Short mmCIF file of C-alpha atoms in Angstrom, two decimals:
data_model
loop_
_atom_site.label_atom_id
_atom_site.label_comp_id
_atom_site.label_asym_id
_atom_site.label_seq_id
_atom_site.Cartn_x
_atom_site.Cartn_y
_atom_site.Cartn_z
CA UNK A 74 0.00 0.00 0.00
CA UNK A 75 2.02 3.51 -0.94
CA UNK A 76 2.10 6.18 1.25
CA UNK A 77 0.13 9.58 1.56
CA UNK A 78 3.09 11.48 0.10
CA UNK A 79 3.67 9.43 -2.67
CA UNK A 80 0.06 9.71 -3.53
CA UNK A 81 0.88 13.23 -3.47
CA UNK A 82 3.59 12.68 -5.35
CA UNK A 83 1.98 10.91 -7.95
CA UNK A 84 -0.60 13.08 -8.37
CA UNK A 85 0.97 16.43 -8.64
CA UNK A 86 2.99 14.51 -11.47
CA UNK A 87 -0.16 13.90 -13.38
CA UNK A 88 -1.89 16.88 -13.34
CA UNK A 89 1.86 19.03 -13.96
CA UNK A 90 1.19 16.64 -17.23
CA UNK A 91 -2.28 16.94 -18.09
CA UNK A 92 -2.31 20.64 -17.57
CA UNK A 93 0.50 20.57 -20.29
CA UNK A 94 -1.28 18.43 -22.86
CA UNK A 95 -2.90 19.51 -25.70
CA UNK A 96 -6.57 18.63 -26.55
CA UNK A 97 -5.78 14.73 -28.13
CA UNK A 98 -3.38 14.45 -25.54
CA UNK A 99 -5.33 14.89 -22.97
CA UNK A 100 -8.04 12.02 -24.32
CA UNK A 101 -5.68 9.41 -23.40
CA UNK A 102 -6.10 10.45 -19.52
CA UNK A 103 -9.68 10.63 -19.98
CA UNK A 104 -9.53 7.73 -21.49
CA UNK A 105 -7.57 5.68 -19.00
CA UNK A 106 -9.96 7.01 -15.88
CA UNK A 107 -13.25 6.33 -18.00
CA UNK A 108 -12.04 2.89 -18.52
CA UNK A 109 -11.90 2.20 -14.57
CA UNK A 110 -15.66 4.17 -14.24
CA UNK A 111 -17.00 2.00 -16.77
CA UNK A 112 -15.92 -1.31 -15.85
CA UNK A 113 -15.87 -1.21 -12.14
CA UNK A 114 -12.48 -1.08 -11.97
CA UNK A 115 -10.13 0.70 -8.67
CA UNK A 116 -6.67 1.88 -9.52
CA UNK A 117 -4.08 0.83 -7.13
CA UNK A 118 -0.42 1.57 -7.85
CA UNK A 119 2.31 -0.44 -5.91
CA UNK A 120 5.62 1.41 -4.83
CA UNK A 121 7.84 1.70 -7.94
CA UNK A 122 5.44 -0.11 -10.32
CA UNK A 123 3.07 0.71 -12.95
CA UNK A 124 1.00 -2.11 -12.45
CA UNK A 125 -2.92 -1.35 -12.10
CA UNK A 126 -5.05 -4.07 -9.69
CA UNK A 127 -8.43 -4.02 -12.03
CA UNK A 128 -10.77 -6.47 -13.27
CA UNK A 129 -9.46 -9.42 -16.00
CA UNK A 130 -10.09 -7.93 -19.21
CA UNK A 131 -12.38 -9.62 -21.74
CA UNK A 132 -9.63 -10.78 -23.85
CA UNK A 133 -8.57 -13.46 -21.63
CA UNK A 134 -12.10 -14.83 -21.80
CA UNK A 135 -11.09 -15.70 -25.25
CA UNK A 136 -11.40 -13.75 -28.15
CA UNK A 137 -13.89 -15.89 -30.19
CA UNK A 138 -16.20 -15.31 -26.93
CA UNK A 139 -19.50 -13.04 -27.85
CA UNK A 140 -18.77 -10.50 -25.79
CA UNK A 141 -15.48 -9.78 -26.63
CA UNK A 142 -16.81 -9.79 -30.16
CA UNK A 143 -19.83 -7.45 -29.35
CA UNK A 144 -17.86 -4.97 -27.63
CA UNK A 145 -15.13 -5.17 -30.65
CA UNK A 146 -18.18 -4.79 -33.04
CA UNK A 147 -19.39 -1.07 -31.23
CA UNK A 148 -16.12 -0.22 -31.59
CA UNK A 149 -15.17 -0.66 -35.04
CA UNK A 150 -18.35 1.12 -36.32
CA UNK A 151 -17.76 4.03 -34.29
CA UNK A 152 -14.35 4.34 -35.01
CA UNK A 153 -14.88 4.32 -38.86
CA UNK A 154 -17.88 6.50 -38.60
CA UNK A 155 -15.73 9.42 -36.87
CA UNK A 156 -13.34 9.01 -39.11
CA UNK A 157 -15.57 9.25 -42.48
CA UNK A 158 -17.21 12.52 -40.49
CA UNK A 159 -13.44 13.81 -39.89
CA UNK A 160 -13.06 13.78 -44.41
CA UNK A 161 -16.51 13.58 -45.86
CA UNK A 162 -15.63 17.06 -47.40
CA UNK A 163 -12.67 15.59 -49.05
CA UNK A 164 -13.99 12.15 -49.96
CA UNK A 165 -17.10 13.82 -52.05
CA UNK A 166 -14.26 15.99 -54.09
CA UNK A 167 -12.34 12.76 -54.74
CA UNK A 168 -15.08 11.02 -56.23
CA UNK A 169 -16.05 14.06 -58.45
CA UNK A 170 -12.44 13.79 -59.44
CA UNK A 171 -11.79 10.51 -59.89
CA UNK A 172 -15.29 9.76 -61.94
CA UNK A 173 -14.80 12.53 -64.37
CA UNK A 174 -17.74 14.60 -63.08
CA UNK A 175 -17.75 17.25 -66.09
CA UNK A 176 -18.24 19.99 -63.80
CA UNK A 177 -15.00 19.18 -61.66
CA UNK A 178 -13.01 17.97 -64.46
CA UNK A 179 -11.39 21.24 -64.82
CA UNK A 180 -10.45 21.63 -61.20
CA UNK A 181 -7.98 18.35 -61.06
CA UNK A 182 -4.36 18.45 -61.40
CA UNK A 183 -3.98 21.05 -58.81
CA UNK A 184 -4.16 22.43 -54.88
CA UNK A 185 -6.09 24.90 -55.74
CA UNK A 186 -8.17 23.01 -57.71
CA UNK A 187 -9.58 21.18 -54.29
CA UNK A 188 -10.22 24.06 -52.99
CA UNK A 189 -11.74 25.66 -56.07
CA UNK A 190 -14.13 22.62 -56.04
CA UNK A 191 -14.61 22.80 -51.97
CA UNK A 192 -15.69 26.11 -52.69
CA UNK A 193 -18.00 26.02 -55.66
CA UNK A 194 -19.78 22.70 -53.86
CA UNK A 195 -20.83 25.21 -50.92
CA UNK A 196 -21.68 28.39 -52.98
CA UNK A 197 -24.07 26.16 -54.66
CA UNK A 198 -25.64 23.54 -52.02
CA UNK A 199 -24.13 25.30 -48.51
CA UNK A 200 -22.50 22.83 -46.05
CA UNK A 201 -24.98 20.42 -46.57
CA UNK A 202 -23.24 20.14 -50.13
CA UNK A 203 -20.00 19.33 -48.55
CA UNK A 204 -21.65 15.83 -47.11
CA UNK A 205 -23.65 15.18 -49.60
CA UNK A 206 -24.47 11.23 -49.09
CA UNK A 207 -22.59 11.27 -45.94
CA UNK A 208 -25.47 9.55 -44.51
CA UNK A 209 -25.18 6.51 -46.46
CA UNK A 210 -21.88 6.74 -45.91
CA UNK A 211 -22.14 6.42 -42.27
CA UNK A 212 -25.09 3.69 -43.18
CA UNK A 213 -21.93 2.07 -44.86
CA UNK A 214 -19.27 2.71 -42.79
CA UNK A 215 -20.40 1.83 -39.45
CA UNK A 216 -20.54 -1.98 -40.37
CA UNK A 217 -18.02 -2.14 -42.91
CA UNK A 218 -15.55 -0.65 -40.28
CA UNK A 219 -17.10 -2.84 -37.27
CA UNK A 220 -16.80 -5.70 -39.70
CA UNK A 221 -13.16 -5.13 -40.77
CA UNK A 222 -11.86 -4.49 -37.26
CA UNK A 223 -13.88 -8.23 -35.46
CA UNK A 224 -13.08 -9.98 -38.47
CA UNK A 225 -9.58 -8.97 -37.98
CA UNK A 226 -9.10 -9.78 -34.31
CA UNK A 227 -10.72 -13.27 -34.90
CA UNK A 228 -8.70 -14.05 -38.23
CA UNK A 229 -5.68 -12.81 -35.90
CA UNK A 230 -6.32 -14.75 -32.88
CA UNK A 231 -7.04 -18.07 -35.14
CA UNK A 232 -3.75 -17.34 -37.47
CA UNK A 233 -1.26 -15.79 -34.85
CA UNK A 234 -2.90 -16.50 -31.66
CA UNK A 235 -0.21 -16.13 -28.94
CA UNK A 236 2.70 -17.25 -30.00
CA UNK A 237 5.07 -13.94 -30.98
CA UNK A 238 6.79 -16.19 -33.11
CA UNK A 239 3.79 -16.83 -35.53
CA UNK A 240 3.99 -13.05 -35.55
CA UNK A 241 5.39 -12.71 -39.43
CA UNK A 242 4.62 -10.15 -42.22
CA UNK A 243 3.10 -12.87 -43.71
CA UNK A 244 0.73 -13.76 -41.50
CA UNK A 245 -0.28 -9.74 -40.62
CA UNK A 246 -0.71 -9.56 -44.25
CA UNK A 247 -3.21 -12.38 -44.81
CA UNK A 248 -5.39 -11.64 -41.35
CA UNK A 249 -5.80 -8.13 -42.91
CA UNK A 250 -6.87 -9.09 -46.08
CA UNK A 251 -9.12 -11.30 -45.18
CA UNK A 252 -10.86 -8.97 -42.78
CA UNK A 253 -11.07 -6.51 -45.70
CA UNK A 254 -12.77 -9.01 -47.69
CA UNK A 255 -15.32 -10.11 -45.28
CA UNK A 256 -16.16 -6.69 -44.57
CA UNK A 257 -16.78 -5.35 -47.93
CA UNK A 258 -18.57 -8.13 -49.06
CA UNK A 259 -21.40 -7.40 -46.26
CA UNK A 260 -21.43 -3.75 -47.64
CA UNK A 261 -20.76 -3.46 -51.23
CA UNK A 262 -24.49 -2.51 -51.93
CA UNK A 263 -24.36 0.71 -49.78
CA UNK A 264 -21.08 2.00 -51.24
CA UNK A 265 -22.50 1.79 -54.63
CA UNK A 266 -25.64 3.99 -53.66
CA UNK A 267 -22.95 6.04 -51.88
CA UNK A 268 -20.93 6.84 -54.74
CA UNK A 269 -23.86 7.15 -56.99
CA UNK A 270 -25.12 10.03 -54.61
CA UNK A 271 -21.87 11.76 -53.97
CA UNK A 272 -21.81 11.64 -57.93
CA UNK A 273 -25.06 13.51 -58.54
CA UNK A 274 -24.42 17.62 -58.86
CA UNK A 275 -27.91 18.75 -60.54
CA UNK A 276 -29.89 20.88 -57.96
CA UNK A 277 -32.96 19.28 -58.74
CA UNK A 278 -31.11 15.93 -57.85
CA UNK A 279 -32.69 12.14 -57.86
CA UNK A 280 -33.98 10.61 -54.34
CA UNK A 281 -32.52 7.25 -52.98
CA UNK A 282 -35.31 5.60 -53.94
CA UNK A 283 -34.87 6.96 -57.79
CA UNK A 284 -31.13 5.93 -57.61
CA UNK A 285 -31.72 2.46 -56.55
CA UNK A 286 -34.07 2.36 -59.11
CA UNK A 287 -31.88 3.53 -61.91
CA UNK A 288 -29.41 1.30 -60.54
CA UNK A 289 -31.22 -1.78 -60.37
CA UNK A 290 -32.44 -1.32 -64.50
CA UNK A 291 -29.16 -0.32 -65.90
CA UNK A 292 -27.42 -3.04 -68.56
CA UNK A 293 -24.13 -3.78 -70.03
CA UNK A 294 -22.85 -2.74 -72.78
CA UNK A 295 -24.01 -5.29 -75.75
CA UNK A 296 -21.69 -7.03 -77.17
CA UNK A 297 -21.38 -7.04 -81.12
CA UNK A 298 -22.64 -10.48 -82.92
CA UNK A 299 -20.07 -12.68 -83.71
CA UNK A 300 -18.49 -12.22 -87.48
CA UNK A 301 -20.44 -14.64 -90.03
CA UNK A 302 -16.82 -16.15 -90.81
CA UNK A 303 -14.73 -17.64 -88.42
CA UNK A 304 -12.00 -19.49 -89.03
CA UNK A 305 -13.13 -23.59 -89.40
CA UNK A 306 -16.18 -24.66 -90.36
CA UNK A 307 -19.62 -23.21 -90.38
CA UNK A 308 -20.84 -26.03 -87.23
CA UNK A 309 -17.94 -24.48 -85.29
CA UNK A 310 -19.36 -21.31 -86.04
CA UNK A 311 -22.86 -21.98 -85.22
CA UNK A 312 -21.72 -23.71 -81.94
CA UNK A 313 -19.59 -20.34 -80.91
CA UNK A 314 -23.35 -18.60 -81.54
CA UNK A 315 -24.80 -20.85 -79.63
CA UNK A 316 -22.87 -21.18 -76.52
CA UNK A 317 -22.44 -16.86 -76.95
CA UNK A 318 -26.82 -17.05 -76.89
CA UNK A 319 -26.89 -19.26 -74.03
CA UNK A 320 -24.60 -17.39 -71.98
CA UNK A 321 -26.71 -14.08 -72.22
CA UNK A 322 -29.42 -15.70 -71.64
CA UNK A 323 -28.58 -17.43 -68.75
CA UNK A 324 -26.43 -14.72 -66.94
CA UNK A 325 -27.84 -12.10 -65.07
CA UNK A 326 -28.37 -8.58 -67.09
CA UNK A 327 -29.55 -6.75 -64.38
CA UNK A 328 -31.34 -6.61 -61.24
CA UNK A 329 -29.82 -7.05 -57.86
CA UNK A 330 -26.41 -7.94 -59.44
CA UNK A 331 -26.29 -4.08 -60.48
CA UNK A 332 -25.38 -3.60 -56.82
CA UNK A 333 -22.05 -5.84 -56.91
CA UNK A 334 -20.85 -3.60 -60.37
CA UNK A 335 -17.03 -3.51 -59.63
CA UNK A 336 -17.05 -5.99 -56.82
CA UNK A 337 -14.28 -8.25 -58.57
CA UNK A 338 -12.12 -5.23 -58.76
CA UNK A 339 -12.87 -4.26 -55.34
CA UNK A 340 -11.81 -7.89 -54.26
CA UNK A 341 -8.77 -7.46 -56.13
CA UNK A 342 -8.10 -3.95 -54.59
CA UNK A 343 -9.13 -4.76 -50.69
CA UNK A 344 -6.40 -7.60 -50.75
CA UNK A 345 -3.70 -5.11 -50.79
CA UNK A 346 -5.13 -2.24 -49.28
CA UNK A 347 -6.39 -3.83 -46.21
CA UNK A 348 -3.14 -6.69 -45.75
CA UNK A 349 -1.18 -3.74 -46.47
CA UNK A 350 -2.78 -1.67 -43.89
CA UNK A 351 -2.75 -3.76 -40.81
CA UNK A 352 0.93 -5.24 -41.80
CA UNK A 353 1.92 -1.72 -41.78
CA UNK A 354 0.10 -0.11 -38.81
CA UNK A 355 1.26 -3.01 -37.08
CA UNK A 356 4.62 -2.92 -37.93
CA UNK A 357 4.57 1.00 -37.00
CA UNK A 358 3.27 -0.22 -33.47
CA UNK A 359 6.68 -2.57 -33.47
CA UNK A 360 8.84 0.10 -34.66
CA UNK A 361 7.54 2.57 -31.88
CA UNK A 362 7.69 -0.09 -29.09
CA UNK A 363 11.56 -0.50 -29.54
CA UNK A 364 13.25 -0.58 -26.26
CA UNK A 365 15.22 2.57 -26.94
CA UNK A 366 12.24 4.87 -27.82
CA UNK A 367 9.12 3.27 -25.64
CA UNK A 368 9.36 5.41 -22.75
CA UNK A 369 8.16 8.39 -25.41
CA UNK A 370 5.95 6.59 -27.23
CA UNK A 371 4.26 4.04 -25.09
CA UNK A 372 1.53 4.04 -22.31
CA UNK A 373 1.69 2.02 -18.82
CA UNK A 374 0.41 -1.39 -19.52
CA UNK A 375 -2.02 -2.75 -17.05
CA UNK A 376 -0.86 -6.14 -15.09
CA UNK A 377 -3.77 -7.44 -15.58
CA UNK A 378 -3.82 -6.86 -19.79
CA UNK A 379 -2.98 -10.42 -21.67
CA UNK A 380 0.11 -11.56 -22.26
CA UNK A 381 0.17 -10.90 -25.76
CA UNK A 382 -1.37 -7.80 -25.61
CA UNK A 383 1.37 -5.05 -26.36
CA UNK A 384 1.65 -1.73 -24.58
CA UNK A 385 -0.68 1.12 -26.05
CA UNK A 386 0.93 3.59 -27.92
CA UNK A 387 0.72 7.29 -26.95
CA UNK A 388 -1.49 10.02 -28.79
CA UNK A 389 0.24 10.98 -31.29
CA UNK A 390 2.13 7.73 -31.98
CA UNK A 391 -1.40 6.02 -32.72
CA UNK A 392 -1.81 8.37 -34.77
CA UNK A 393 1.07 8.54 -37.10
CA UNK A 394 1.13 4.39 -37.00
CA UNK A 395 -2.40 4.72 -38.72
CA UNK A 396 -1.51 7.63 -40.63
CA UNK A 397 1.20 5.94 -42.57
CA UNK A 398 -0.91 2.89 -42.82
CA UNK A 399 -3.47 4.13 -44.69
CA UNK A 400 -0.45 6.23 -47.11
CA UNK A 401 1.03 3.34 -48.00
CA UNK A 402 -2.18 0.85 -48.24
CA UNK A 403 -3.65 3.79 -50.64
CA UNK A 404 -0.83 4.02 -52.95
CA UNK A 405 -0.75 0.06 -53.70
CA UNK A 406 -4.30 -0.24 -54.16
CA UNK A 407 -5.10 3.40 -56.21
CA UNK A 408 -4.92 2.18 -59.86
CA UNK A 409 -7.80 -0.45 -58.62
CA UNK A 410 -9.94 1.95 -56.70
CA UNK A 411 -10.05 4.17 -59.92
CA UNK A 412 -11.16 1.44 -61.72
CA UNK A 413 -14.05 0.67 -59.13
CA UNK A 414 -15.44 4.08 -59.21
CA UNK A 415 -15.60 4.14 -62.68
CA UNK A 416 -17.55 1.29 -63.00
CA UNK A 417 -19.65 2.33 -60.43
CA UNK A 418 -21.17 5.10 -62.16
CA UNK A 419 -20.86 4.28 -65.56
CA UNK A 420 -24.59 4.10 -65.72
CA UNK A 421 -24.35 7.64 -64.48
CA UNK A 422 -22.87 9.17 -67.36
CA UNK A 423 -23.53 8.45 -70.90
CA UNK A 424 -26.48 5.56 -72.09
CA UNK A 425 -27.27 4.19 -69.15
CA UNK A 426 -24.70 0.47 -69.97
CA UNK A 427 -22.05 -0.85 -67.50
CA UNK A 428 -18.77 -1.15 -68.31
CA UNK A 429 -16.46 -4.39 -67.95
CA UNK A 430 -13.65 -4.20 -65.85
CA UNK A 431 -10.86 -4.35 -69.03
CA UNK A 432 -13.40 -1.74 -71.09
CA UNK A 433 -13.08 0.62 -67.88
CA UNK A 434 -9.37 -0.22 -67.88
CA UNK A 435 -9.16 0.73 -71.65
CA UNK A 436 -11.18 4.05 -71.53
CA UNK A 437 -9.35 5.09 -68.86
CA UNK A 438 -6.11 4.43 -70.45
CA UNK A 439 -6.79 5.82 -73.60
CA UNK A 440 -7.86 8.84 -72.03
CA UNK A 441 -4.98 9.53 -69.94
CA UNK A 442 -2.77 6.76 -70.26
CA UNK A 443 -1.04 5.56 -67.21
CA UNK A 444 -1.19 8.60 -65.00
CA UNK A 445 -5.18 7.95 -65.13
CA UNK A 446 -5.12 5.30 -63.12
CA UNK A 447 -3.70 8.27 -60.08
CA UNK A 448 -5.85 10.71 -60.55
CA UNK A 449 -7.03 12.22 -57.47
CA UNK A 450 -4.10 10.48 -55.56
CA UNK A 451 -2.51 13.80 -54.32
CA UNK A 452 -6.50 14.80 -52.75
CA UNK A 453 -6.71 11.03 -51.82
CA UNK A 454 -2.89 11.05 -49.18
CA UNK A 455 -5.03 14.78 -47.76
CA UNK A 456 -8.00 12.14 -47.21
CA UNK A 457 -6.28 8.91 -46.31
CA UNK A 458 -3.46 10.13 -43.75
CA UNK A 459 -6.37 11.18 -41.18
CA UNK A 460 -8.79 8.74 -41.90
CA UNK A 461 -6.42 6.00 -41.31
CA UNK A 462 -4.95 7.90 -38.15
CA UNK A 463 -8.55 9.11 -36.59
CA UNK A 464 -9.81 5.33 -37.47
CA UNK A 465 -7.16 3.65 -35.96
CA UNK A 466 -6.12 5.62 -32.99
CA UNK A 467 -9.95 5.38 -32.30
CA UNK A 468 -10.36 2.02 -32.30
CA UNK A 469 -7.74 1.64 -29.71
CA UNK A 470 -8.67 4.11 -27.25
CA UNK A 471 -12.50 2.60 -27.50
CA UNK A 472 -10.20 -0.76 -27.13
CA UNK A 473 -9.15 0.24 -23.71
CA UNK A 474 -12.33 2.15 -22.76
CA UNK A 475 -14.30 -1.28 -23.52
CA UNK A 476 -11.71 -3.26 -21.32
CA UNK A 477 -10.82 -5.92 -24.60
#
């Protein structure tokens, strides 16, 4: 049991720090006393120890356990849905930008173009402009991001589990993507009403209902009929016409599948973006835990906190760990993610027929060759470096304030 004046001690020590913190510094404090409010816990210090006497944690129930999962769950959406709130502004610019909008197309290439854009957006519509479809974005993001962050933890505790020494790139890499897989394949739907909304600019603009519906009757391009002469003879010919027929016939034209428009490319894209982001958040969280640098950049861990749990990471460490994440995840996965959006709303502009994945590869190529596949990438690092940091450093705090 310590003594009245180191009590004192202690405590003049704290507040001589928390009276010097700024605003996100001062969160982790907050943070640290809610978490003993909220659970039930008391805070007892030994004598030269950091060591904190509070209930178990529900992580060493077991991860897999439905609480731990719940709790996770709340956490994740909230997280993401801050975030998104932190760069709706942003994020509707980007996708004026990156689908061609012909209104915005003269504003890319530039700074000042953004904020040319930012500005025109709320002369016309007012702040309201400025999140237009933000609410089916937070529809969307709350449990894509919940998703993404329990389907992590579980993939995690079934491929690592434990053992630091199952701790591998590798391994980071493939619980990551996996997560981002699960998660957007729950969601797709809503992020292609999102981007359809954030994509309309007319005053008199169309209602989600008239979107969905416009969405759900759109078709693909048609095809031209196969050439009367093909090489061999006319029953090969006939059979090519046939199997061509059959195919149409038999695969979906449109409908519900008008929803999923891009969803191969956003598979292909959400492998490396999401791998790529927790291998590289994670491996920011090793590189700030070093023995030489911790003291600065590391909280007290509790005694009670698993085994495998590391130390939390201070403010502003959290955040630059998911700041560079979501840098370097965004510049893998780019070229993909311009792909996606232009699919997406390639009902939206022209006759009303979706585009393949290679056709949208192809138009965009011939258009602007290879330096179309990054356009909007400058707006998108503005976006990405506090979406990633706000989502992640989030996420942890509610981590600790949930007690998993």
């Amino acid at each position: 049991m310590p003594s009245a004046p180191s009590n004192h001690v202690a405590m003049s020590e704290l507040s001589y720090q928390e009276g010097h913190a700024n605003a996100v510094g001062k969160m982790d404090g907050v943070v640290r006393k809610a978490t003993n409010v909220v659970t039930g816990n008391t805070t007892q210090r030994a004598a030269n120890s950091d060591t904190v006497a509070d209930k178990p944690p529900v992580a060493t129930k077991g991860r897999h356990s439905a609480d731990y999962i719940f709790r996770s769950f709340v956490a994740g959406g909230l997280s993401g849905c801050a975030a998104k709130t932190t760069v709706a502004p942003l994020d509707r610019v980007k996708i004026l930008f990156q689908t061609g909008n012909p209104q915005f197309a003269k504003y890319q290439g530039s700074w000042g173009g953004v904020a040319i854009a930012l500005r025109d957006i709320y002369a016309r519509d007012g702040v309201l402009g400025l999140f237009r479809g933000h609410s089916a974005t937070l529809l969307k993001i709350y449990p894509y991001a919940a998703i993404k962050f329990v389907a992590y933890e579980q993939y995690r505790a079934f491929i690592i589990g434990s053992d630091r020494r199952k701790e591998t790139w590798i391994r980071r890499f493939a619980s990551g993507a996996m997560a981002g897989v699960s998660s957007v394949f729950m969601t797709y739907p809503l992020e292609i009403i999102r981007v359809r909304l954030a994509f309309e600019t007319k005053h008199r603009s169309s209602s989600l209902v008239d979107i969905c519906k416009k969405i759900y009757h759109e078709h693909p391009v048609q095809k031209p009929p196969l050439p009367a002469t093909i090489q061999g003879s006319g029953a090969t010919a006939t059979l090519a016409e046939a199997a061509a027929t059959t195919v149409n016939a038999v695969a979906p034209r449109s409908g519900l599948v008008n929803f999923y428009r891009g969803f191969s490319t956003t598979l292909l894209g959400m492998v490396p973006y999401a791998g790529v982001s927790f291998l590289t958040h994670d491996s920011m969280g090793d590189l700030f835990r070093l023995a030489s640098i911790r003291k600065h950049t590391t909280l007290p861990k509790r005694a009670s906190a698993p085994a495998d749990k590391p130390a939390p990471l201070t403010w502003w460490a959290e955040l630059v760990a998911g700041g560079v994440s979501g840098v370097v995840s965004q510049t893998v996965s780019y070229p993909l993610e311009v792909i996606r959006r232009r699919m997406q709303v390639s009902g939206a502009v022209g006759d009303g027929h979706r585009l393949r994945i290679g056709e949208t590869a192809s138009m965009i190529y011939r258009e602007r060759g290879v330096r179309g596949f990054f356009v909007g990438l400058s707006i998108g690092y503005v976006k990405v470096f506090p979406l990633a940091a706000v989502s992640f450093y989030t996420y942890e705090r509610l981590k600790i304030l949930f007690n998993i």
